[in-house]
XYZ file of C-alpha atoms in Angstrom:
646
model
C -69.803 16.128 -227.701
C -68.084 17.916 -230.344
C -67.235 21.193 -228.497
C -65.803 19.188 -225.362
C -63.655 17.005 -227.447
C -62.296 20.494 -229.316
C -61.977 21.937 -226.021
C -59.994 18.910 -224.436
C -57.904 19.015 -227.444
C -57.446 22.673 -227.026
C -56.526 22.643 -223.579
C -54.284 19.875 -223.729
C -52.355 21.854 -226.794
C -52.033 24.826 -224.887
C -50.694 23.587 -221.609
C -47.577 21.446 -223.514
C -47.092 24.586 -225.569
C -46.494 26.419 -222.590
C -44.834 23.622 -220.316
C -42.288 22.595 -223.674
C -41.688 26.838 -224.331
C -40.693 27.202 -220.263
C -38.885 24.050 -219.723
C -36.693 24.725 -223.135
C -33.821 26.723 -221.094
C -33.686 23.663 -219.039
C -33.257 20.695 -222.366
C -31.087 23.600 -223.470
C -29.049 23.703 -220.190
C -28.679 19.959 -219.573
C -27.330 20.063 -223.742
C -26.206 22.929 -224.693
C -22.661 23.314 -226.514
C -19.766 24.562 -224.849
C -19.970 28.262 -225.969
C -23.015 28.553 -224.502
C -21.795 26.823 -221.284
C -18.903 29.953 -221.096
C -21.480 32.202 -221.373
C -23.523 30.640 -218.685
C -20.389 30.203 -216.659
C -19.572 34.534 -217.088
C -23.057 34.941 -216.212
C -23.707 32.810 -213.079
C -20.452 35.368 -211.885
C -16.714 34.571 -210.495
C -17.987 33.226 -207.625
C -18.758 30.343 -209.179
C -15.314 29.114 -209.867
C -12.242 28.268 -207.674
C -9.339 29.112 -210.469
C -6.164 27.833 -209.490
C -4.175 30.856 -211.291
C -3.258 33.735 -211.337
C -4.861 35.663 -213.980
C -6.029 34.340 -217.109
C -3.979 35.233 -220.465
C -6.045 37.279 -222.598
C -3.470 38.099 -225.200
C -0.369 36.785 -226.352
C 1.628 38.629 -224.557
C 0.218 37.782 -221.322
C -0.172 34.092 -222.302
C 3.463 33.689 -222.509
C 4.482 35.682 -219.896
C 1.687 32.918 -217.792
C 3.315 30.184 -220.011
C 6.889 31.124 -218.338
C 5.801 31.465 -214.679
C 4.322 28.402 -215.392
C 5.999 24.860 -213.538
C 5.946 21.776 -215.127
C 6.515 18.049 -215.171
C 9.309 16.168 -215.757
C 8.567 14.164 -218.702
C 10.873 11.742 -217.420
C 9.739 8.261 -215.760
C 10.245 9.613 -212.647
C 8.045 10.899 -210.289
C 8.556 14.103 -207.707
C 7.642 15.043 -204.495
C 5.554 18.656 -204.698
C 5.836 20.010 -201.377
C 3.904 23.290 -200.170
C 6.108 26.222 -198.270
C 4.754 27.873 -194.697
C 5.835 30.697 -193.125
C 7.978 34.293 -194.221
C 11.258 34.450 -194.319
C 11.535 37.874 -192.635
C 8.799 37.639 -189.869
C 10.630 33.705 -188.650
C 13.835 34.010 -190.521
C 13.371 31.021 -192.500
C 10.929 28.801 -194.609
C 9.501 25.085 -193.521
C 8.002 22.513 -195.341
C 5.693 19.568 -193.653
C 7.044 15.723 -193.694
C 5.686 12.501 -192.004
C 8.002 10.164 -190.424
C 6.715 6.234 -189.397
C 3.584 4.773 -189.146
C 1.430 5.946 -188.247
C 2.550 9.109 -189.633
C 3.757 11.736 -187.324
C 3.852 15.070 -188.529
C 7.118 17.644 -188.370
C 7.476 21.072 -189.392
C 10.592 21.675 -190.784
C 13.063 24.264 -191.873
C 14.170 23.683 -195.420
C 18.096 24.369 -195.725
C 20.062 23.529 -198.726
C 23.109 24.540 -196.444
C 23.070 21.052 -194.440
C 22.987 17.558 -194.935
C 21.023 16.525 -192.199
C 17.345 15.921 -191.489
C 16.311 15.765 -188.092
C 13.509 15.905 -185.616
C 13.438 15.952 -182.072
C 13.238 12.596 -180.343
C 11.159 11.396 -177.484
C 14.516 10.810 -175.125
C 15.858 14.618 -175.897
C 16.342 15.813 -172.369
C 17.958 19.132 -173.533
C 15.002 20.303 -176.620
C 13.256 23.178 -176.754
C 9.239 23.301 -177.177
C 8.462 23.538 -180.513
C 5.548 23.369 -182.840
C 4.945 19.903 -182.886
C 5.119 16.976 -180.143
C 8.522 15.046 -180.774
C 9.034 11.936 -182.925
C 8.266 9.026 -180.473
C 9.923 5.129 -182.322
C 7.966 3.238 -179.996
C 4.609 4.219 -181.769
C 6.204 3.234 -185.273
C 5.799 0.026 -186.693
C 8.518 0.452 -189.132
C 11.235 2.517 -187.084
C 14.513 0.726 -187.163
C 17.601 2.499 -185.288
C 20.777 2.320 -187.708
C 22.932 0.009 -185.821
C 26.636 1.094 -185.445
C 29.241 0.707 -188.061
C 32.656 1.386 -189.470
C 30.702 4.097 -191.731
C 29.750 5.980 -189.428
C 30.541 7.540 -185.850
C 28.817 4.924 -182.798
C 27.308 6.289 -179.249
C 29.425 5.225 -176.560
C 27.913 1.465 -176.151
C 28.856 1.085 -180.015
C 25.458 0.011 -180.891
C 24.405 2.492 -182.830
C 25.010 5.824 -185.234
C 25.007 9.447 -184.330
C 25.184 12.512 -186.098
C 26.662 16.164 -185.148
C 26.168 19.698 -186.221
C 26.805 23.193 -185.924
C 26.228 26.078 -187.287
C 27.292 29.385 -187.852
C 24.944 31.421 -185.491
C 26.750 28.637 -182.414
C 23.710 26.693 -182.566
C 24.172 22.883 -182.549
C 22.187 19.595 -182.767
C 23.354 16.243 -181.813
C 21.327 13.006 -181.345
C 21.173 9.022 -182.709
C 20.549 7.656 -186.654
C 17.241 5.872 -187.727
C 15.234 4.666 -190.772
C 11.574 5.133 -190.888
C 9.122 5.425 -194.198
C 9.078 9.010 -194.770
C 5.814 10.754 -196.055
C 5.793 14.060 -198.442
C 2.170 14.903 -198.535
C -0.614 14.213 -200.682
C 0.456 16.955 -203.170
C 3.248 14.818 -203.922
C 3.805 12.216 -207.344
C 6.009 10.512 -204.926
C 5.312 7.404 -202.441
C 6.407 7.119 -199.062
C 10.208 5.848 -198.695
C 11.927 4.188 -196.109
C 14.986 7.245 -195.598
C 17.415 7.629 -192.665
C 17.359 10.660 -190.318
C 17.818 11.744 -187.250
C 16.711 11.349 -184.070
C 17.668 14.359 -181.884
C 18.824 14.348 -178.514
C 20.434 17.632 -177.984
C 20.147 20.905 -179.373
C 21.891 24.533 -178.424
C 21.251 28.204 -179.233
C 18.495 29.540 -182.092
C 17.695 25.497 -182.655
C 16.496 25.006 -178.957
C 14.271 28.323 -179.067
C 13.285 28.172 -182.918
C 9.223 27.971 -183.503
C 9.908 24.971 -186.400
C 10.930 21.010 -184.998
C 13.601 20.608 -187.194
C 15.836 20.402 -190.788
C 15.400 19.191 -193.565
C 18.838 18.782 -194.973
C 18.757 19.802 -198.378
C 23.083 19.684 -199.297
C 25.221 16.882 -200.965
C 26.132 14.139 -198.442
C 25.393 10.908 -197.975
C 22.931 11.563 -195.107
C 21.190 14.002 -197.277
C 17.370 13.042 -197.673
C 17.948 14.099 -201.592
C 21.028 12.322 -201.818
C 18.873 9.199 -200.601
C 16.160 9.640 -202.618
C 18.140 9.803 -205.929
C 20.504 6.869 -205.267
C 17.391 4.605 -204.985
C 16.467 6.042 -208.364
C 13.298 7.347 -207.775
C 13.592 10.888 -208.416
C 15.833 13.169 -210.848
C 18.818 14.623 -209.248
C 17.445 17.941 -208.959
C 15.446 20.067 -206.718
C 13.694 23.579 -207.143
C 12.385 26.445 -204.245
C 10.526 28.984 -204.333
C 10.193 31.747 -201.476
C 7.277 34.120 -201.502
C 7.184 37.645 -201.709
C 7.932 40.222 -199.003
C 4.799 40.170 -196.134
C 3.754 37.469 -198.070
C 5.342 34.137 -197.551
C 4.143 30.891 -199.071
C 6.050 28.926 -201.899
C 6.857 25.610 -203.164
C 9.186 23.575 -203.008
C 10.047 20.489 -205.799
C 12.325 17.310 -204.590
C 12.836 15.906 -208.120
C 13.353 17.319 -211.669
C 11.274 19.881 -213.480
C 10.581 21.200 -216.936
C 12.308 24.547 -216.822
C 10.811 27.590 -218.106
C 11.656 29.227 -220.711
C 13.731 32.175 -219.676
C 15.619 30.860 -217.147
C 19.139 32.265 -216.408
C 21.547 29.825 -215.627
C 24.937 29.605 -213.859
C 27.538 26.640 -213.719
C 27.719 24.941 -210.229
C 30.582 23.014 -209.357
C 30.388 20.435 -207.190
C 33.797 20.073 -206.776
C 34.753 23.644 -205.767
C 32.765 23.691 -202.791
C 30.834 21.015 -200.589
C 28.015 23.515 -200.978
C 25.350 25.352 -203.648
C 27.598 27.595 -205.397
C 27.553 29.968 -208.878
C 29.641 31.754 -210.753
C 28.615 35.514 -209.830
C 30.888 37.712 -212.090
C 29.285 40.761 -211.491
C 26.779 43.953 -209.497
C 25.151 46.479 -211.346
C 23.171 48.935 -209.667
C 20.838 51.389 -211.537
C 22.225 49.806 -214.727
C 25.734 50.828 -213.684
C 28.644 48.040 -213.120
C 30.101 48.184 -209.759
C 34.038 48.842 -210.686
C 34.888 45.344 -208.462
C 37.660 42.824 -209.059
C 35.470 39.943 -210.596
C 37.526 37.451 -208.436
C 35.845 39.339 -205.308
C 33.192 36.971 -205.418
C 35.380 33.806 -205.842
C 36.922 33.786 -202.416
C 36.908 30.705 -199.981
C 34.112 29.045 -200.623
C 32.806 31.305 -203.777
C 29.098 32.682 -203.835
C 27.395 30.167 -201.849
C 23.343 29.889 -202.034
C 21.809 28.633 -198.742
C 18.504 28.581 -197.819
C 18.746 28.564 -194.690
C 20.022 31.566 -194.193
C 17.926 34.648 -194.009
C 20.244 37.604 -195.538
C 22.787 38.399 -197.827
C 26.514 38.817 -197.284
C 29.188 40.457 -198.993
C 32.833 40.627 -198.734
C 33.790 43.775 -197.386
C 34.729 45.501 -200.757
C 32.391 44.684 -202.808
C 29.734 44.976 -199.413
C 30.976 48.670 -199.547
C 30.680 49.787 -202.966
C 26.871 47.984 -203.331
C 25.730 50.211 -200.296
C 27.675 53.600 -201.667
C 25.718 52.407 -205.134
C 22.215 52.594 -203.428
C 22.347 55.490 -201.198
C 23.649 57.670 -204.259
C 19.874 56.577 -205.873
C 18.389 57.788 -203.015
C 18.703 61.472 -202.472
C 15.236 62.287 -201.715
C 15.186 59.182 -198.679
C 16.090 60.047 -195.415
C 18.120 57.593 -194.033
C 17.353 56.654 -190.441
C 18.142 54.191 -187.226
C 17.414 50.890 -187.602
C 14.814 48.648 -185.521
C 17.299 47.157 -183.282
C 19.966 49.372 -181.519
C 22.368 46.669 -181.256
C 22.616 46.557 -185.264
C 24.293 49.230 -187.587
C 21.123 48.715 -190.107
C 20.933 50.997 -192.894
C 17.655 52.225 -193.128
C 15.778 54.413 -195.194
C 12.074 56.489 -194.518
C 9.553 57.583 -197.066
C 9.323 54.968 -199.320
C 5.646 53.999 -198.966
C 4.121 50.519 -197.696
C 3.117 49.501 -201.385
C 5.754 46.849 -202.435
C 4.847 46.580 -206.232
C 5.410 50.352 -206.277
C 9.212 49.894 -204.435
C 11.010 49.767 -207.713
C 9.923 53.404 -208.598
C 12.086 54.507 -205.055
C 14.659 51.860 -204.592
C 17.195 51.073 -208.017
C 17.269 47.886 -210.020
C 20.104 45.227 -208.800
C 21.476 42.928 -211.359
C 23.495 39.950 -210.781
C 25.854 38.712 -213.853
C 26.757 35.004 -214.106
C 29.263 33.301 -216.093
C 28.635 33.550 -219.852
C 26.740 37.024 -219.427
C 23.729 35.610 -218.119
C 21.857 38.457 -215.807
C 19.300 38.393 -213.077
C 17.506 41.568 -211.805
C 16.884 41.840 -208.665
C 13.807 43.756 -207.467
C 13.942 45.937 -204.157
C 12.483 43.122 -202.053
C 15.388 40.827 -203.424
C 17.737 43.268 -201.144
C 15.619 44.997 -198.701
C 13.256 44.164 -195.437
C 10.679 46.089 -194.018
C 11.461 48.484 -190.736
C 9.569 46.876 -188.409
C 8.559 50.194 -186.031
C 9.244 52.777 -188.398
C 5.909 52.692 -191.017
C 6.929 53.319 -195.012
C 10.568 52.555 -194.015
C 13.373 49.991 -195.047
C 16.402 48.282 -194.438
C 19.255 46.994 -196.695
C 19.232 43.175 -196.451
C 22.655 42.631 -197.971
C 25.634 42.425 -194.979
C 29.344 42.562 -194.820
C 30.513 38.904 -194.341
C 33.086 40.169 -191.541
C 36.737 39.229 -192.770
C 35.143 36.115 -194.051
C 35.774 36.188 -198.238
C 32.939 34.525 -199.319
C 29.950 35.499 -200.609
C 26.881 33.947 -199.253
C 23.540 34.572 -200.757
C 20.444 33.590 -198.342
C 16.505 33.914 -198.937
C 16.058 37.432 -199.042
C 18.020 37.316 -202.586
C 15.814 34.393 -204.187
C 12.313 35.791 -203.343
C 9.558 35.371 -205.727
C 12.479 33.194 -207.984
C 12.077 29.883 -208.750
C 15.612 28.522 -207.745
C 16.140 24.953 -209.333
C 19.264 23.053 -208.069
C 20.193 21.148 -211.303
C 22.371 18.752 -209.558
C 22.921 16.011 -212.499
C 23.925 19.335 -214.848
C 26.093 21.000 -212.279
C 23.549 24.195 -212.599
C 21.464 26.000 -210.789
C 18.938 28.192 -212.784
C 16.829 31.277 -211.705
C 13.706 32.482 -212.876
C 11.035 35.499 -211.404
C 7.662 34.431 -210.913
C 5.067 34.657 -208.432
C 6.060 32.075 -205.599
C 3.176 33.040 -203.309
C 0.661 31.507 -205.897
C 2.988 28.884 -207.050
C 1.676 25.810 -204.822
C -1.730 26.345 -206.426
C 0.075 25.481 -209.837
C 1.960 22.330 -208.662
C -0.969 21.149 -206.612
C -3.125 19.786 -209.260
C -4.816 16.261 -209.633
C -2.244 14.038 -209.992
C -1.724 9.902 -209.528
C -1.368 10.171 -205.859
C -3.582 13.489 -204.736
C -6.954 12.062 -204.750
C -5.901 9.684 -202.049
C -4.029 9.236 -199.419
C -0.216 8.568 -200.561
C 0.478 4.900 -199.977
C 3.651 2.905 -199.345
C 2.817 0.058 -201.914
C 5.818 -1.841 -201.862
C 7.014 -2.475 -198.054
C 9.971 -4.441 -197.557
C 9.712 -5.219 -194.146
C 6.109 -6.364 -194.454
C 4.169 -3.511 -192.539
C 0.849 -2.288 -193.390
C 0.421 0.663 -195.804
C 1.767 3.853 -194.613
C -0.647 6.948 -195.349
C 0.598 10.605 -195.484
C -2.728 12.932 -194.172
C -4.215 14.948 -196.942
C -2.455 17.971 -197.585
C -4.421 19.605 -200.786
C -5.835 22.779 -200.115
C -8.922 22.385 -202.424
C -10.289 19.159 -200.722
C -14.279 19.762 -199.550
C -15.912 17.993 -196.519
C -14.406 14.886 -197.608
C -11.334 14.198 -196.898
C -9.555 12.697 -200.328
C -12.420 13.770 -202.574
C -11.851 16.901 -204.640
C -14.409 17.810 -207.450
C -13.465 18.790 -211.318
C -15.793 20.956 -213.122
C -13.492 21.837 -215.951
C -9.760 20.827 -216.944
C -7.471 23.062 -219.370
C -4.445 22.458 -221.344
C -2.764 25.076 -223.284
C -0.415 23.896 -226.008
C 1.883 25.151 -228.462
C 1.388 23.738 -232.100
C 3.877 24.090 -235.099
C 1.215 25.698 -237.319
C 0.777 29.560 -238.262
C -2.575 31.486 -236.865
C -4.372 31.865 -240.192
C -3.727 27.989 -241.359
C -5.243 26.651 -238.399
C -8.110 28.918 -237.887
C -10.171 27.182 -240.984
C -9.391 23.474 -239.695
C -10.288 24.120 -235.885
C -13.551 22.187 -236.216
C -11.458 18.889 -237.062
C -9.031 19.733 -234.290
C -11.416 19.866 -231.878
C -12.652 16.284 -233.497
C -9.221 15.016 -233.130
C -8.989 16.024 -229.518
C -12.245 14.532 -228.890
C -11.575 11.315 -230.712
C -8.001 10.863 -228.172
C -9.308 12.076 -224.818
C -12.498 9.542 -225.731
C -15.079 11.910 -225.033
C -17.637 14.209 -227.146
C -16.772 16.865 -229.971
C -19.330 18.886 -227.451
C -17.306 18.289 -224.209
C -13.997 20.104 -226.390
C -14.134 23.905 -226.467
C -10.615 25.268 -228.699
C -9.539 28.827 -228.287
C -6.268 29.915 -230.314
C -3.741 32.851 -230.390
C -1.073 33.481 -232.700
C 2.235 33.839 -232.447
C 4.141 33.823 -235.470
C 4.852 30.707 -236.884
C 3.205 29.229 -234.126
C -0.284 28.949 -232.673
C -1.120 28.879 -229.246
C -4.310 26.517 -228.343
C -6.328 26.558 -225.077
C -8.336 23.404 -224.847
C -11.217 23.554 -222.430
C -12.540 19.776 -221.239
C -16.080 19.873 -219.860
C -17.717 16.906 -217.879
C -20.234 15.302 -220.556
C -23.850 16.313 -220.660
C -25.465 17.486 -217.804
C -22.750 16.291 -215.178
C -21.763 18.361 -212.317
C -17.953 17.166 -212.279
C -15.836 14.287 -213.973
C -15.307 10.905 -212.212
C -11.863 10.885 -210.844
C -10.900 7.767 -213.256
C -11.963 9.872 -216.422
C -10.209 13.256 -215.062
C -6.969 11.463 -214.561
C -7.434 9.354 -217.714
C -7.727 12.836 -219.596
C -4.655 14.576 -217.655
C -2.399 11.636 -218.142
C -2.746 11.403 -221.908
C -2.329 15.219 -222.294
C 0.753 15.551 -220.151
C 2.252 11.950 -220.798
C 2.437 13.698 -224.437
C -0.157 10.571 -225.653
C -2.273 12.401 -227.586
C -1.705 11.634 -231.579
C -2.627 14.812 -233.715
C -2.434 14.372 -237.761
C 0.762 15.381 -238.917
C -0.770 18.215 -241.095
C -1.302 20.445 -236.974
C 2.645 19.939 -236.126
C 4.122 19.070 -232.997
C 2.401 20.020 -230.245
C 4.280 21.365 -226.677
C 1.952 21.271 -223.603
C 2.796 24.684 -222.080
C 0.663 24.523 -219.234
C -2.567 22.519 -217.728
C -4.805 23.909 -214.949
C -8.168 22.160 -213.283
C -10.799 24.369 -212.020
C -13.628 23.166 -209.412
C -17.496 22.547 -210.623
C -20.203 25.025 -209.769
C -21.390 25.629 -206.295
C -24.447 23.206 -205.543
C -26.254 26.390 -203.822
C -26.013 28.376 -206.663
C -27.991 25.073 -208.460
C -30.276 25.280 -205.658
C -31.507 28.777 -206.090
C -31.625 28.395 -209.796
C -34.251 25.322 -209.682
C -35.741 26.643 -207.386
C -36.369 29.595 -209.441
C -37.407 27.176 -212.221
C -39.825 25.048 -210.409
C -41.743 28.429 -209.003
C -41.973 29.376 -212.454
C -43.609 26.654 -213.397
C -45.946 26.658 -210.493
C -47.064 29.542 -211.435
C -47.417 28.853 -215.388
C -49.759 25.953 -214.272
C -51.679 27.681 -212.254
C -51.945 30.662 -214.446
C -53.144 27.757 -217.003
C -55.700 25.969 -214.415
C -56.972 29.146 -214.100
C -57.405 29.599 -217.693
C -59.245 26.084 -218.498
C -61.553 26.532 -215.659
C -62.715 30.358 -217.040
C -63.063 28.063 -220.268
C -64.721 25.529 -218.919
C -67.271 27.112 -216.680
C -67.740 29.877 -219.645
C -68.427 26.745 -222.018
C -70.775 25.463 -219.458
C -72.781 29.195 -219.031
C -73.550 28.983 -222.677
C -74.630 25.395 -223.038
C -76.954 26.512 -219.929
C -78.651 29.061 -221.799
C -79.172 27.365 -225.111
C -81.296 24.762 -223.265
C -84.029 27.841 -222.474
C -84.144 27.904 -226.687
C -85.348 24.032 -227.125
C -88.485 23.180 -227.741
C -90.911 20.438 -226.206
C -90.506 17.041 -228.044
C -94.295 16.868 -229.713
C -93.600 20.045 -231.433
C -93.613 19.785 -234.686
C -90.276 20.924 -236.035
C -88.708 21.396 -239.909
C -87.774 18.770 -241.508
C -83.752 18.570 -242.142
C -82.402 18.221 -245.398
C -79.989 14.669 -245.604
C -76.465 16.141 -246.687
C -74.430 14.575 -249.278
C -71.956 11.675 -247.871
């Protein structure tokens, strides 16, 4: 009885020695600190991770340069409206943005111009519309349409019951059609609820407007039919708005109804409302290849000044200055041969040999820079002034036009690509600053109070049901409404040199721990220096063995981060969030094949371990057989055994 028991003991031992050796990865997995979750992260491979940026900063330089393309909140009590940018400015000639109108929401795609006043879709009684991209706006199927009934402020259809509006444009297009108020949706990307706004209802429209692809306008311009102007005199957003066109080929953008944190490094010129009913700057000065153009600086002061629109696609010039910008660039190009342009009825001035590679432009074409009032410069690179030939391969056109006889200066998309262009209307500014607009939405679009759900009209003064804009967020899953966090990431700026911090990171990452209410081991600190200064990216992982956080927790971390409500000791300095980025959890499959690796494993240790104890047992069994052959009958008469000592 002896041996079995030691050999039931034995076995026992060895299988747990085995099973607890194999299954330590796992205990190690499900716990393990945060370092050792990066690692496993870089292992598992990029595919693993949907990052929302750009690039990563791996040095200081390249963090700040990411800190400056980076947008930000307001950290003001009001909300904005994040709205994404479709199309190319070149291959449609403009840039749209998506808004809902009534309820139920019916979707328009519309062009954004800061040039008008007016937003408008087509309505279901246009006779005279053209077909565009989405079916007209139809009041009968909204609850909460109301027509805005005629007045002395405004101008009354001919039965005097209710307003109209009238435009036209440059190009002889025209739109013309009735007044109403609806709840207005921006998108799920968007901080801000629905709200009831006034636009129009179109009845009429001529030229490019009855053959363009997009419904509509979205009036972006002072007036009081303005959707901005409307939005900021009920006091729910800043008196500002930002664009942001995407690069040439590329498209894309974002656009911001509301105020931002500007970045640092952006140029600035004064605005005056007064001087013009439009977007205007103070543009002082062109230098080309780093040399001034020898122009009157009250060139670009004439009529209405240098107007930005965005509605327009081009640039024009008066005719002097117009001149003496296109003798600039040809002299830089000696070695281009200039050629025809891609439509015979134009005098384009185009140039071959150049390559298809737009990064690469600025080694062929010269550096523009524009000079504001008070010195302030922005460089403009070749896409900022040219546009691809479309039949000629490797070949390009100027984009900048004489403005006729006409003495103003009017600066449209093609100038403001891959610039973040923020219409500081309360400061009478508007500032510029290069970044990477293509990629821009991705920053903007982050989990915010109003993106894990559909945005809802929670206050409704007319006593409708809820109004819902459809989900708009490009990172949703099968789900509608339900999008995943796996990691979340602020980078802030503290008041506290490199080499002082580096010894008291372990209680900073305490400290961060103790405010966000979650574990020292869910907190993972990196820091770079810059001078007096320490730059500190703080990595938030779900706790444990979680897959993602719960949306309550994820926004409950965001919100104290970014609503500047986390309390540091005063010995770490002021702290400046600089930037904040969420990233989505590992791919399930990826889990799949790695348990499934696991449990074969351990199939296979068993077995090899069954296999083991039954050679053992069986061998155990052998020899017990043969010692039986030794024993001898009972009558026998064997030795007596001496008693042993207790």
């Amino acid at each position: 009885m002896a041996s079995r028991s030691n050999l039931k003991v034995t076995f026992i031992t060895i299988f747990f020695f085995f099973f607890l050796i194999f299954l330590q990865p796992l205990s190690l997995f499900a716990n393990m600190g945060i370092e050792n979750q990066d690692e496993l992260l870089r292992s598992l491979g990029s595919s693993m991770v949907l990052p929302l940026f750009l690039q990563t900063p791996n040095s200081s330089h390249q963090l700040e340069s990411s800190f400056h393309r980076q947008l930000k909140m307001l950290e003001h009590q009001h909300p904005n409206a994040r709205m994404r940018l479709y199309d190319d400015l070149l291959a449609n000639g403009y840039y749209t943005t998506r808004l809902w109108i009534g309820t139920p929401p019916q979707e328009f795609a519309l062009i954004v111009d800061s040039g008008s006043t007016v937003t408008y879709v087509p309505c279901s009684t246009c006779e005279q519309c053209g077909k565009h991209q989405d079916p007209k706006f139809q009041p009968d199927l909204s609850s909460t349409y109301q027509p805005v009934k005629c007045s002395l402020d405004c101008n009354c259809n001919s039965e005097n019951t209710q307003c109209i509006y009238e435009r036209q444009y440059a190009e002889m297009s025209s739109s013309s059609g009735v007044l109403g108020e609806d709840i207005v949706s921006f998108g799920n990307g968007s901080a801000l609820e629905p709200q009831r706004a006034v636009f129009g209802c179109e009845n009429e429209e001529t030229g490019d407007l009855y053959s363009q692809h997009a419904d509509g306008i979205m009036g972006l311009g002072r007036g009081q039919l303005s959707i901005l102007d409307q939005l900021v005199d009920k006091g729910v957003i800043g008196d500002s708005f930002s664009l942001c066109y995407g690069g040439m080929g590329v498209g894309g953008g974002a656009m911001v109804l509301g105020g931002i944190t500007p970045p640092t490094g952006m140029v600035y010129s004064h605005s005056d409302p007064v001087r013009s009913p439009y977007y205007n700057i103070e543009l002082k000065e062109l230098h080309v290849a780093g040399k001034l153009l020898k122009l009157d600086p009250k060139i670009f002061d004439g009529k209405h000044g240098t107007v930005l629109d965005s509605g327009t696609t081009y640039a024009y010039l008066p005719e002097a200055a117009f001149l003496a910008f296109k003798d600039a660039i040809m002299k830089n190009l000696n070695h281009l041969k200039q050629i025809r342009g891609p439509d015979p009825n134009y005098n384009d001035i185009c140039f071959s040999g150049a390559g298809s590679v737009v990064s690469e432009l600025s080694k062929t074409f010269p550096a523009v820079d524009m000079v504001f009032d008070g010195g302030n410069k922005l460089s403009l690179a070749p896409e900022n002034y040219l546009f691809r030939h479309s039949k000629v391969h490797g070949a390009y056109c100027l984009g900048i036009f004489q403005n006729g006889k006409d003495p103003t200066t009017l600066l449209g998309g093609i100038v403001v690509r891959n610039t973040l262009v923020t219409y500081d209307r309360e400061n009478e500014k508007v500032g510029f600053f290069k970044t990477n607009c293509s990629v821009l939405w991705d920053k903007v679009q982050i989990v915010g109070p109003n993106s894990t759900e559909p945005s809802i009209m929670k206050n409704s003064s007319i006593g409708v049901s809820p109004t819902m804009a459809p989900t708009e967020s490009p990172m949703t899953d099968k789900h509608p409404g339900k999008f995943k966090i796996g990691v979340i990431t602020f980078d802030m700026l503290l008041g506290m040199k490199y080499s002082d911090l580096v010894p008291h990171m372990g209680e900073l990452r305490d400290f961060i721990a103790n405010e966000l209410e979650v574990n020292t081991s869910q907190v993972h600190l990196n820091s770079t220096g810059t001078g007096n200064e320490t730059v500190v990216s703080c990595s938030i992982y779900p706790k444990g063995s979680a897959y993602y956080f719960s949306n309550t927790t994820a926004k409950n971390i965001i919100d104290r981060f970014t609503e500047h409500r986390l309390t540091l000791p005063g010995t770490f300095g002021k702290y400046q969030l600089v930037e904040w980025k969420v990233e989505p959890p590992l791919k399930r499959s990826s889990w799949k094949v790695y348990m499934w690796a696991v449990l074969g494993g351990i199939a296979a240790l068993c077995l090899c371990i069954a296999s083991f104890g039954l050679w053992y047992l069986l061998r155990q069994k052998q020899q017990a057989m043969g010692a039986l052959g030794t024993y001898k009958p009972v009558a026998v008469v064997v030795p007596e055994q001496e008693l042993q000592e207790l």
